[in-house]
Short mmCIF file of C-alpha atoms in Angstrom, two decimals:
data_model
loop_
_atom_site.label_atom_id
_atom_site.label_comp_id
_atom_site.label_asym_id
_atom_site.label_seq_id
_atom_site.Cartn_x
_atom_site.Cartn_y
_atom_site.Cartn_z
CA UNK A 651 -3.57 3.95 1.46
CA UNK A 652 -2.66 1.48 4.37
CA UNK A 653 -4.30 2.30 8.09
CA UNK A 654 -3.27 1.57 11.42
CA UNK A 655 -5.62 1.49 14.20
CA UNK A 656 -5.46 0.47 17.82
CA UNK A 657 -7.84 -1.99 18.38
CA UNK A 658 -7.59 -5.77 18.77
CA UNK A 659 -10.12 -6.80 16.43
CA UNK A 660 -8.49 -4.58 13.75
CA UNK A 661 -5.83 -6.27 11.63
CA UNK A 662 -5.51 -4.59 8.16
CA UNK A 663 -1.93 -3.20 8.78
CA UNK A 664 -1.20 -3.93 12.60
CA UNK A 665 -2.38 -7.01 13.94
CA UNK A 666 -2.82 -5.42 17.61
CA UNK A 667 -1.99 -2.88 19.76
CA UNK A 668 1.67 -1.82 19.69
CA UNK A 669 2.94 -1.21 23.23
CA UNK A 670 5.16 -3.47 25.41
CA UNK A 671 8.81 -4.08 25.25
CA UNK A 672 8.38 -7.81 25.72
CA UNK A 673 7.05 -7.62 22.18
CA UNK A 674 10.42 -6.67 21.14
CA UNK A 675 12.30 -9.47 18.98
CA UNK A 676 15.76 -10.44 19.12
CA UNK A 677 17.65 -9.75 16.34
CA UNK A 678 21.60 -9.98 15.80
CA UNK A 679 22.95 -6.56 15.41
CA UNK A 680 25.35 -6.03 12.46
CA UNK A 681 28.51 -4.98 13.55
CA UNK A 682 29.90 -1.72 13.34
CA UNK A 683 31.80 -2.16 10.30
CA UNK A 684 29.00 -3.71 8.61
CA UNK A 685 27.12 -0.53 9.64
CA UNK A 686 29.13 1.39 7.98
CA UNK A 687 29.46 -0.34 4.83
CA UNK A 688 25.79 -0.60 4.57
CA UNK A 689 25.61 3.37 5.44
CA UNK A 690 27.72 4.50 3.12
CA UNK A 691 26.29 2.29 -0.47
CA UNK A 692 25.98 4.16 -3.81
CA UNK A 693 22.45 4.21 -3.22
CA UNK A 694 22.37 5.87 0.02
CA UNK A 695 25.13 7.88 -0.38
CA UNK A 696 22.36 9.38 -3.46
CA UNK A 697 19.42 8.97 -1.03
CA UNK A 698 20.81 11.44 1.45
CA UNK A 699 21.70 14.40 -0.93
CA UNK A 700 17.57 14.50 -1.87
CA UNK A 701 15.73 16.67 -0.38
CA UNK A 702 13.03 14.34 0.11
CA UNK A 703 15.90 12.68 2.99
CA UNK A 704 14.46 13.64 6.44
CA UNK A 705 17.21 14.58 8.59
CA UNK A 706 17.62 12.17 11.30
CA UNK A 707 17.51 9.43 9.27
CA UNK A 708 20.10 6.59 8.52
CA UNK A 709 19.75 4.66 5.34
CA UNK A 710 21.10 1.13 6.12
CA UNK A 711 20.77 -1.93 3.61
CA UNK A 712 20.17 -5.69 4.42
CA UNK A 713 20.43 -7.83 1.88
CA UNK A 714 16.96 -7.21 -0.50
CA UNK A 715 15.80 -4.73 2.22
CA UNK A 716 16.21 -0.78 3.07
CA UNK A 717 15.01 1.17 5.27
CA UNK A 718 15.42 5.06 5.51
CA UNK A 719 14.56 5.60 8.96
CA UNK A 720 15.18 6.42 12.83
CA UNK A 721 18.87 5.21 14.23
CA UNK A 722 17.41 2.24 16.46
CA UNK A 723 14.63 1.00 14.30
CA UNK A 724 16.34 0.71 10.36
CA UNK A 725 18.14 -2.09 10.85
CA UNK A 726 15.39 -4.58 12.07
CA UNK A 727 13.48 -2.93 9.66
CA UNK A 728 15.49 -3.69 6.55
CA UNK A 729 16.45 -6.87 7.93
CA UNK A 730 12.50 -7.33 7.67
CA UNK A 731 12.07 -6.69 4.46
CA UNK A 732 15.00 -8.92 3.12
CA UNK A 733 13.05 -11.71 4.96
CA UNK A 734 10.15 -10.70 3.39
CA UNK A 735 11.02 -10.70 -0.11
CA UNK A 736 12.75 -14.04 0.04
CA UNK A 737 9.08 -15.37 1.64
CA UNK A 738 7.35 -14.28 -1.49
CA UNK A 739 9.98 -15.35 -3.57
CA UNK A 740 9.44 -19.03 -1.73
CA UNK A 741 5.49 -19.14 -2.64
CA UNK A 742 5.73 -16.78 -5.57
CA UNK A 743 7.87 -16.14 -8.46
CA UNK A 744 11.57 -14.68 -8.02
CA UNK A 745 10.98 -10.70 -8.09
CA UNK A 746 12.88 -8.01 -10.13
CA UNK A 747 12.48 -6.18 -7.05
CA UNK A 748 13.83 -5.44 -3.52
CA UNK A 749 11.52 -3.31 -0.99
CA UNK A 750 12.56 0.03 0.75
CA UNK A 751 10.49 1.23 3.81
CA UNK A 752 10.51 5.20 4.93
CA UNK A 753 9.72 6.85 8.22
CA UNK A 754 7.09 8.85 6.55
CA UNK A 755 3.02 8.79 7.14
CA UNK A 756 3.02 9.83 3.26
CA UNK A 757 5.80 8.97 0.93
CA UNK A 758 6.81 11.92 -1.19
CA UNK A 759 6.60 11.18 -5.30
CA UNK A 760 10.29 11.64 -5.61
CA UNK A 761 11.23 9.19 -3.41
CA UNK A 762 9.22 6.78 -4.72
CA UNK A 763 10.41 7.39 -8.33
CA UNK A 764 13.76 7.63 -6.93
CA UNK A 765 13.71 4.12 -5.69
CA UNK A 766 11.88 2.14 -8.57
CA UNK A 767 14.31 3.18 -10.60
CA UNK A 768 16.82 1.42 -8.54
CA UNK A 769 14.53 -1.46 -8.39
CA UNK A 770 13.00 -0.81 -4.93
CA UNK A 771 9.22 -1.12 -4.07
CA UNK A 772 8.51 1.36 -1.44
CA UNK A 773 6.43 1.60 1.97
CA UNK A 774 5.46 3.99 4.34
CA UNK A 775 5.87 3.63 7.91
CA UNK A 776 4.45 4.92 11.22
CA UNK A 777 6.42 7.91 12.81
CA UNK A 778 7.52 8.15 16.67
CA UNK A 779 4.31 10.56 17.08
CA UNK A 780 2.38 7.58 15.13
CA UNK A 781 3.15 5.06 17.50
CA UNK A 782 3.20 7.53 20.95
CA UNK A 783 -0.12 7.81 19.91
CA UNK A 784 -1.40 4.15 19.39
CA UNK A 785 0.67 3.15 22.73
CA UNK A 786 -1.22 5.86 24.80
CA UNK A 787 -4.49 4.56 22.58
CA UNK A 788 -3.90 0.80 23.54
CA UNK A 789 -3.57 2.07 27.40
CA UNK A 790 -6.55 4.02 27.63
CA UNK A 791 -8.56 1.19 26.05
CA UNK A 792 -7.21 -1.18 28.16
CA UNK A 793 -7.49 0.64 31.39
CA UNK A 794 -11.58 1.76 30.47
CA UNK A 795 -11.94 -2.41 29.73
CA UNK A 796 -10.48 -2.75 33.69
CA UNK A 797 -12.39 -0.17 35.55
CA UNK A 798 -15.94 -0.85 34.11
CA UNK A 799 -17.50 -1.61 37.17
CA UNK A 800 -15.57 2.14 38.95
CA UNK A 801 -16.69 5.72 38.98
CA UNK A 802 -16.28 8.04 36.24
CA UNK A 803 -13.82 9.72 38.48
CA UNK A 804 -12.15 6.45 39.98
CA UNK A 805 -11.58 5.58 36.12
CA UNK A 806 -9.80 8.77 34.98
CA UNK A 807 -7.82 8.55 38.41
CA UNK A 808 -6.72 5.06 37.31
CA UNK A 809 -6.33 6.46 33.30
CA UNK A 810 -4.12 9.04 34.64
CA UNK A 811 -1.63 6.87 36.44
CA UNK A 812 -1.44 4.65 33.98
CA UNK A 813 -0.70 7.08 31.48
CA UNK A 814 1.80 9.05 33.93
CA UNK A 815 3.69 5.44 34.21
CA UNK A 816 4.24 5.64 30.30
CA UNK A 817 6.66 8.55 30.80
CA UNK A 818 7.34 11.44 28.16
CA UNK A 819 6.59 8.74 24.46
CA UNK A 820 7.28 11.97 22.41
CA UNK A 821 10.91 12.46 23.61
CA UNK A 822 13.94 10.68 24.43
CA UNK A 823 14.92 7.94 22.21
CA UNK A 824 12.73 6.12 19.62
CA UNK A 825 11.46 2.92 20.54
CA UNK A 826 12.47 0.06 18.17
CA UNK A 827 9.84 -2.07 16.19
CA UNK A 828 7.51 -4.61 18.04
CA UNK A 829 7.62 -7.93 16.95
CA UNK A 830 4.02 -7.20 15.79
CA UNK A 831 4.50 -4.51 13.91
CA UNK A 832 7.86 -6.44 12.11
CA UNK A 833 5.14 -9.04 10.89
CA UNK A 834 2.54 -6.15 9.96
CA UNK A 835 5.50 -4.39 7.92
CA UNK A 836 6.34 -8.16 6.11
CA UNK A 837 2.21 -8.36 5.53
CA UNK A 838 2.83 -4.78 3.43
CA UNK A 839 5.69 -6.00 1.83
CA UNK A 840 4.00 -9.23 0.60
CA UNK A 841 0.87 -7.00 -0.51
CA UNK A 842 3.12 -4.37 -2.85
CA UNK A 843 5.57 -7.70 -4.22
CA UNK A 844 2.37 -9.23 -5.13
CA UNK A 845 0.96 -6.52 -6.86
CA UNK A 846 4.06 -6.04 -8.98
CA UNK A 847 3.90 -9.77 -9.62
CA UNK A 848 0.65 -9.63 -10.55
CA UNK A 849 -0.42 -6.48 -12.31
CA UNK A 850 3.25 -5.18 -13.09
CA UNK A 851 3.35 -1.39 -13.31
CA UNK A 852 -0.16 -0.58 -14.29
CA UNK A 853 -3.58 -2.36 -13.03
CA UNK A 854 -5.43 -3.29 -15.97
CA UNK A 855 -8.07 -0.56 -17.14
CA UNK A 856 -10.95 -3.16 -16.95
CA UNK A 857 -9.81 -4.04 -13.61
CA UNK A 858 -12.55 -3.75 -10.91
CA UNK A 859 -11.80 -1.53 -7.73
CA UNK A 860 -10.04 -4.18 -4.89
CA UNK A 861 -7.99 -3.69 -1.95
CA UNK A 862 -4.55 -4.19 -3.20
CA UNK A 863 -3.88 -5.87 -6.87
CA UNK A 864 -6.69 -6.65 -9.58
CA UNK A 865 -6.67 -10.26 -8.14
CA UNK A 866 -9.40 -11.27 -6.01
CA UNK A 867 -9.26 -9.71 -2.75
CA UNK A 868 -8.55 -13.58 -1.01
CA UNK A 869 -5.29 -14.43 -2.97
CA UNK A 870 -4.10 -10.56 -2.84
CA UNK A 871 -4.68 -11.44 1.07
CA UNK A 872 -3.09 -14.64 0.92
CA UNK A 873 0.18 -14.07 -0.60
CA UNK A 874 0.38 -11.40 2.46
CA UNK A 875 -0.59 -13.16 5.59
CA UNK A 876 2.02 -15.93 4.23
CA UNK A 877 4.77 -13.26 4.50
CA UNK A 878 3.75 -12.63 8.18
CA UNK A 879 6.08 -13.56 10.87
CA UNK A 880 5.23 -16.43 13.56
CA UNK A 881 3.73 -13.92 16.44
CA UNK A 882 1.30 -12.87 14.00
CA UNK A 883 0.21 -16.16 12.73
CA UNK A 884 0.70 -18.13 16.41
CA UNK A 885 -2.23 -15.41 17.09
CA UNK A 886 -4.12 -16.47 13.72
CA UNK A 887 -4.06 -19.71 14.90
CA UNK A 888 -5.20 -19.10 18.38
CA UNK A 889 -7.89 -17.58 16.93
CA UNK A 890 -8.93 -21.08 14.85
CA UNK A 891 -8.54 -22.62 18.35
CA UNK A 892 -11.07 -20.04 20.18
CA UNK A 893 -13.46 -20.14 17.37
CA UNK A 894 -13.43 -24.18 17.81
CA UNK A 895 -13.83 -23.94 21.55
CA UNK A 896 -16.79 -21.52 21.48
CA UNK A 897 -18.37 -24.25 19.12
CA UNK A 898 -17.83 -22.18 15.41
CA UNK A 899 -16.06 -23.51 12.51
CA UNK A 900 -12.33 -22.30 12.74
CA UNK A 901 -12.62 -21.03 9.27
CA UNK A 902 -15.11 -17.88 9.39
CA UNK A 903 -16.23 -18.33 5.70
CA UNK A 904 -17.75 -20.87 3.35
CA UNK A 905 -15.09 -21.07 0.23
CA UNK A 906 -17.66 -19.58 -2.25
CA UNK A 907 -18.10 -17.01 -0.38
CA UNK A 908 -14.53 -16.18 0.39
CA UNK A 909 -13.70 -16.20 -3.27
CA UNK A 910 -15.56 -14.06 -4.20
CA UNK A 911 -16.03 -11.27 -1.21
CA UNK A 912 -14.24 -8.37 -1.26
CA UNK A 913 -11.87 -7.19 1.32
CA UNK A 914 -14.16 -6.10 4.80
CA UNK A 915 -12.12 -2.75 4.98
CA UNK A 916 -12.31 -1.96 1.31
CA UNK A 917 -15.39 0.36 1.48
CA UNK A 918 -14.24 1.88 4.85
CA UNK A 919 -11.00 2.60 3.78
CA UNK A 920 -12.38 4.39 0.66
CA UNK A 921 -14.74 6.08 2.90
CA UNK A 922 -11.49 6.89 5.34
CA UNK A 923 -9.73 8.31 2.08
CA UNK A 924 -12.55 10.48 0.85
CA UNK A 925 -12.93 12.19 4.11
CA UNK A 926 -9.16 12.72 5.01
CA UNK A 927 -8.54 13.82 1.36
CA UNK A 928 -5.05 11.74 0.62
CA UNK A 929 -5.38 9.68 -2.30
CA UNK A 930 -3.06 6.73 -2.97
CA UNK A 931 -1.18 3.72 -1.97
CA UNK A 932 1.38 6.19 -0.69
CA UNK A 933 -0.11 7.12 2.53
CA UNK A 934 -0.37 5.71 5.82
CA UNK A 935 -2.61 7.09 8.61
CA UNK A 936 -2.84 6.36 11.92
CA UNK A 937 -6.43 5.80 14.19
CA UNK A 938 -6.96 5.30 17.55
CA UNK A 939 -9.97 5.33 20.17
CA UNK A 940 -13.01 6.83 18.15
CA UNK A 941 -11.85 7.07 14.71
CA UNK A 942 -10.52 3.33 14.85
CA UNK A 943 -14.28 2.35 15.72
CA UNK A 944 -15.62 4.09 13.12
CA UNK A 945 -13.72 2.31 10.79
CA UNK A 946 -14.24 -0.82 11.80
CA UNK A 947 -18.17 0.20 12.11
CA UNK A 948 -17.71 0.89 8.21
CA UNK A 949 -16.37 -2.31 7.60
CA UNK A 950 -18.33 -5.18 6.46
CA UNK A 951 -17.92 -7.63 9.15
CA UNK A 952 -14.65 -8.23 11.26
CA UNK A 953 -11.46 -7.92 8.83
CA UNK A 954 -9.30 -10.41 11.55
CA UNK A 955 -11.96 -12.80 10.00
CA UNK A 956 -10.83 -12.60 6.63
CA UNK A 957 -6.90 -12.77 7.52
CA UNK A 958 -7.78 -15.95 9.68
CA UNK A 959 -9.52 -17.47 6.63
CA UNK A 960 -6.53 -16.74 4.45
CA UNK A 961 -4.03 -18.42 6.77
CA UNK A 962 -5.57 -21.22 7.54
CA UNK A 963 -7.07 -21.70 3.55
CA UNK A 964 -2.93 -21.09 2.72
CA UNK A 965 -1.79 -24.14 4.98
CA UNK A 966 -4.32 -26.53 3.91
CA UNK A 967 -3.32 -25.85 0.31
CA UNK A 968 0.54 -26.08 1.32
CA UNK A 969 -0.16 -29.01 3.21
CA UNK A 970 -2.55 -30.50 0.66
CA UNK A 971 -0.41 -30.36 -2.51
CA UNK A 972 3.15 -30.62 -1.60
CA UNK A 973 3.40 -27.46 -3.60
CA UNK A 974 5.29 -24.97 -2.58
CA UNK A 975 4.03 -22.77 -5.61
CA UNK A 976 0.43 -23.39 -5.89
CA UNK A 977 -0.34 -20.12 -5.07
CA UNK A 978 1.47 -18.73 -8.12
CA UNK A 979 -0.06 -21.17 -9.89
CA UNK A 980 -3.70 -20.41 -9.12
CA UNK A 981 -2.97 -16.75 -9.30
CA UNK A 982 -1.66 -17.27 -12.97
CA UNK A 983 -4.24 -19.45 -13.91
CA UNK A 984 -7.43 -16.80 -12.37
CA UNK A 985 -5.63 -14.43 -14.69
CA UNK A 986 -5.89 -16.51 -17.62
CA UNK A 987 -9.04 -18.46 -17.09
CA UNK A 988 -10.54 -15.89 -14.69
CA UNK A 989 -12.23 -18.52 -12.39
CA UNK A 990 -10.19 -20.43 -9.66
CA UNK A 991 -12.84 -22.52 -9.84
CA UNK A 992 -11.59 -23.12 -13.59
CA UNK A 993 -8.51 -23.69 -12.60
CA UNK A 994 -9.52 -26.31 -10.00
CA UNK A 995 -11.33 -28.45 -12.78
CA UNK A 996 -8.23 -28.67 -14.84
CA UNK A 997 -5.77 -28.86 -12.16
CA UNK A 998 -7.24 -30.89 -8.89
CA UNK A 999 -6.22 -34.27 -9.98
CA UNK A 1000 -2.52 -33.94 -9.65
CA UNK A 1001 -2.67 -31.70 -6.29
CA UNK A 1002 -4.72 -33.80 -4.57
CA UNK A 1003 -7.53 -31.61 -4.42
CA UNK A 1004 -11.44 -31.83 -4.91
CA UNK A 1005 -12.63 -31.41 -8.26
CA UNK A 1006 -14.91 -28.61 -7.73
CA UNK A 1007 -15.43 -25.93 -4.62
CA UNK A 1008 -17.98 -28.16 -2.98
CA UNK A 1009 -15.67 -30.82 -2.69
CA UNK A 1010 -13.39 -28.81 -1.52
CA UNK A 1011 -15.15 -26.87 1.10
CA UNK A 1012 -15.28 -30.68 2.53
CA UNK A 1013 -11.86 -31.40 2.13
CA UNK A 1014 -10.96 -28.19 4.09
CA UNK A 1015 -13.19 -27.90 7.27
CA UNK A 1016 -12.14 -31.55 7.71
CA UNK A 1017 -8.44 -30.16 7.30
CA UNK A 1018 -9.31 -27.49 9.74
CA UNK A 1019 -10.72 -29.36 12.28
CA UNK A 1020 -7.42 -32.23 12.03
CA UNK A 1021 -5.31 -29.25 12.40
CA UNK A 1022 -6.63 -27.36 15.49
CA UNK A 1023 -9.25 -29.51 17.26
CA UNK A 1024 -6.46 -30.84 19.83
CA UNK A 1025 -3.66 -28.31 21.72
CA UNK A 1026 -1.10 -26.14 20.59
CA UNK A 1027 2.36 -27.88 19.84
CA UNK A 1028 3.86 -25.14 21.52
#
């Protein structure tokens, strides 16, 4: 199950509110030829004579991407998810795999069958109701934050026009992907190509319940926020900056700790799944206003926390080792050894890394503190 809620402290599939055309990337359209030969592909030509194919879809295909989805939104989409999978690829392991996404809250069985078996991974994404709803969320929340100090009637007054300034969002034409919720869609991608990378078709039956693969929740974390696009991490890293400025370490967590916690959303989004009654990866639903803070109030402790931690514990090991592939590395090592401590005590020497997790807690926050004590570069 992956969530989305409107909230700014809420980060485990959408990194902040989505509203604002300004958010809107700039990506080189294909032209229409290219269209068309992407349209009209064995695959989609098959895609569109299921029944599972939603009618105003288009099927268009970039590169390791697809996306079955609305007319102005599939082609940033799939160009997405090409990205994506050649961002794993670069800290990973080359994948068997490409990744399909599908304008669907829940992604029907057949679909999903239909595209492993032509090697695509597949995601669920937010509908036009979806996001009408977490735009008119992310105004009402802002608004109420403005008018604290106005009447309960001056406030709705003030609701209202804002709200009447946002126009009909459930007709007219769909609006296309924020630049946000591009990097939130990458995040999924890196969490499912992991999961295949690491577990393969089936988790292991020992396994433990965690929030995406049987790894530990901090490298199944990792090998997502390092398929994230630079407006979500510039905001990761502003983070580290604020957390400096207020006096607090940048990095929320001691490393001990980190390695072995378990996702902050894990037992909320169980909770979330219970009560909704959709089971599965296969599902994506959509909070706003009330039910987005109960979430979070059933999560242990701020999720952004956790994503910061993973960022900035990612670039002090790329920047650390010179190793592009460490990651894979550790994550086939825990498998084996099933410690990354273990694997630090055979393997620190010739990284350039402590020798054991104290050491290296030391060798971090000094990293951290190099990296963002002084400004921004840009």
């Amino acid at each position: 199950m992956r969530v989305i809620a409107d909230t700014k402290r809420f980060t485990v599939f959408i990194a902040a509110a989505i509203a604002g055309a300004a958010m809107v990337p700039t990506i080189a359209h294909a032209s229409e030829e290219r269209r068309k030969d992407n349209q009209t592909t064995d695959l989609c030509e098959e895609a569109r004579q299921m029944e599972w194919f939603e009618s105003e879809w288009v099927c268009i295909a970039e590169g390791r991407g697809l996306a079955l989805a609305l007319p102005d939104q599939a082609e940033q989409l799939a160009l997405t998810l090409d990205g994506a999978v050649t961002d794993f690829e670069r800290y990973f392991a080359p994948s068997n795999h490409n990744v399909a996404v599908l304008s669907t809250p829940a992604l029907p069985a057949e679909a999903t069958a239909f595209l492993k078996e032509r090697g695509f991974l597949s995601l669920p994404w937010i509908t036009e109701t979806s996001r009408a709803d977490l735009i008119r969320s992310s105004v009402e929340r802002q608004v109420r934050a403005q008018t604290q100090g106005m009447s309960e009637e001056q406030r709705a007054g003030a609701l209202a026009q804002a709200l009447a300034q946002l126009g009909d969002l459930d007709a007219g034409a769909p609006h296309p992907p924020s630049a946000l919720e591009l990097g939130a869609l990458a995040h999924e991608a890196g969490h499912i190509l992991f999961k295949e990378f690491y577990d393969g078709d089936a988790r292991p039956a020992n396994s433990i319940t965690r929030y995406g693969s049987s790894a530990a929740d901090w490298i199944d974390e990792l090998a997502a926020v390092l398929n994230e696009n630079d407006d979500l991490t510039k905001g990761r890293y502003a983070n580290a900056r604020k957390r400096l400025e207020k006096g607090e370490p940048a990095n929320p967590f001691a490393l001990a700790e980190f390695f072995e916690m378990e996702h902050p959303s894990l037992r909320a989004a169980q909770a979330l799944r219970e009560r909704s009654g959709k089971a599965g990866d296969n599902v994506t639903l959509v909070l706003s206003g009330e039910e987005a803070e109960q979430f979070l109030k059933e999560s242990r402790g701020d999720p952004s926390e956790f994503y910061l931690q993973a960022r900035l514990f990612a670039d002090f090991m790329l920047d650390t080792t010179k190793d592009q592939r460490v990651f894979a590395k550790i994550a086939n090592g825990v498998k084996a050894d099933g410690s990354f401590e273990a694997w630090l005590s055979a393997n620190h020497e010739e990284l350039g890394l402590a020798a054991d997790i104290v050491g290296l807690e030391a060798q971090f926050g000094a990293w951290v503190v190099q990296a963002f004590a002084g400004e921004p570069d840009s």
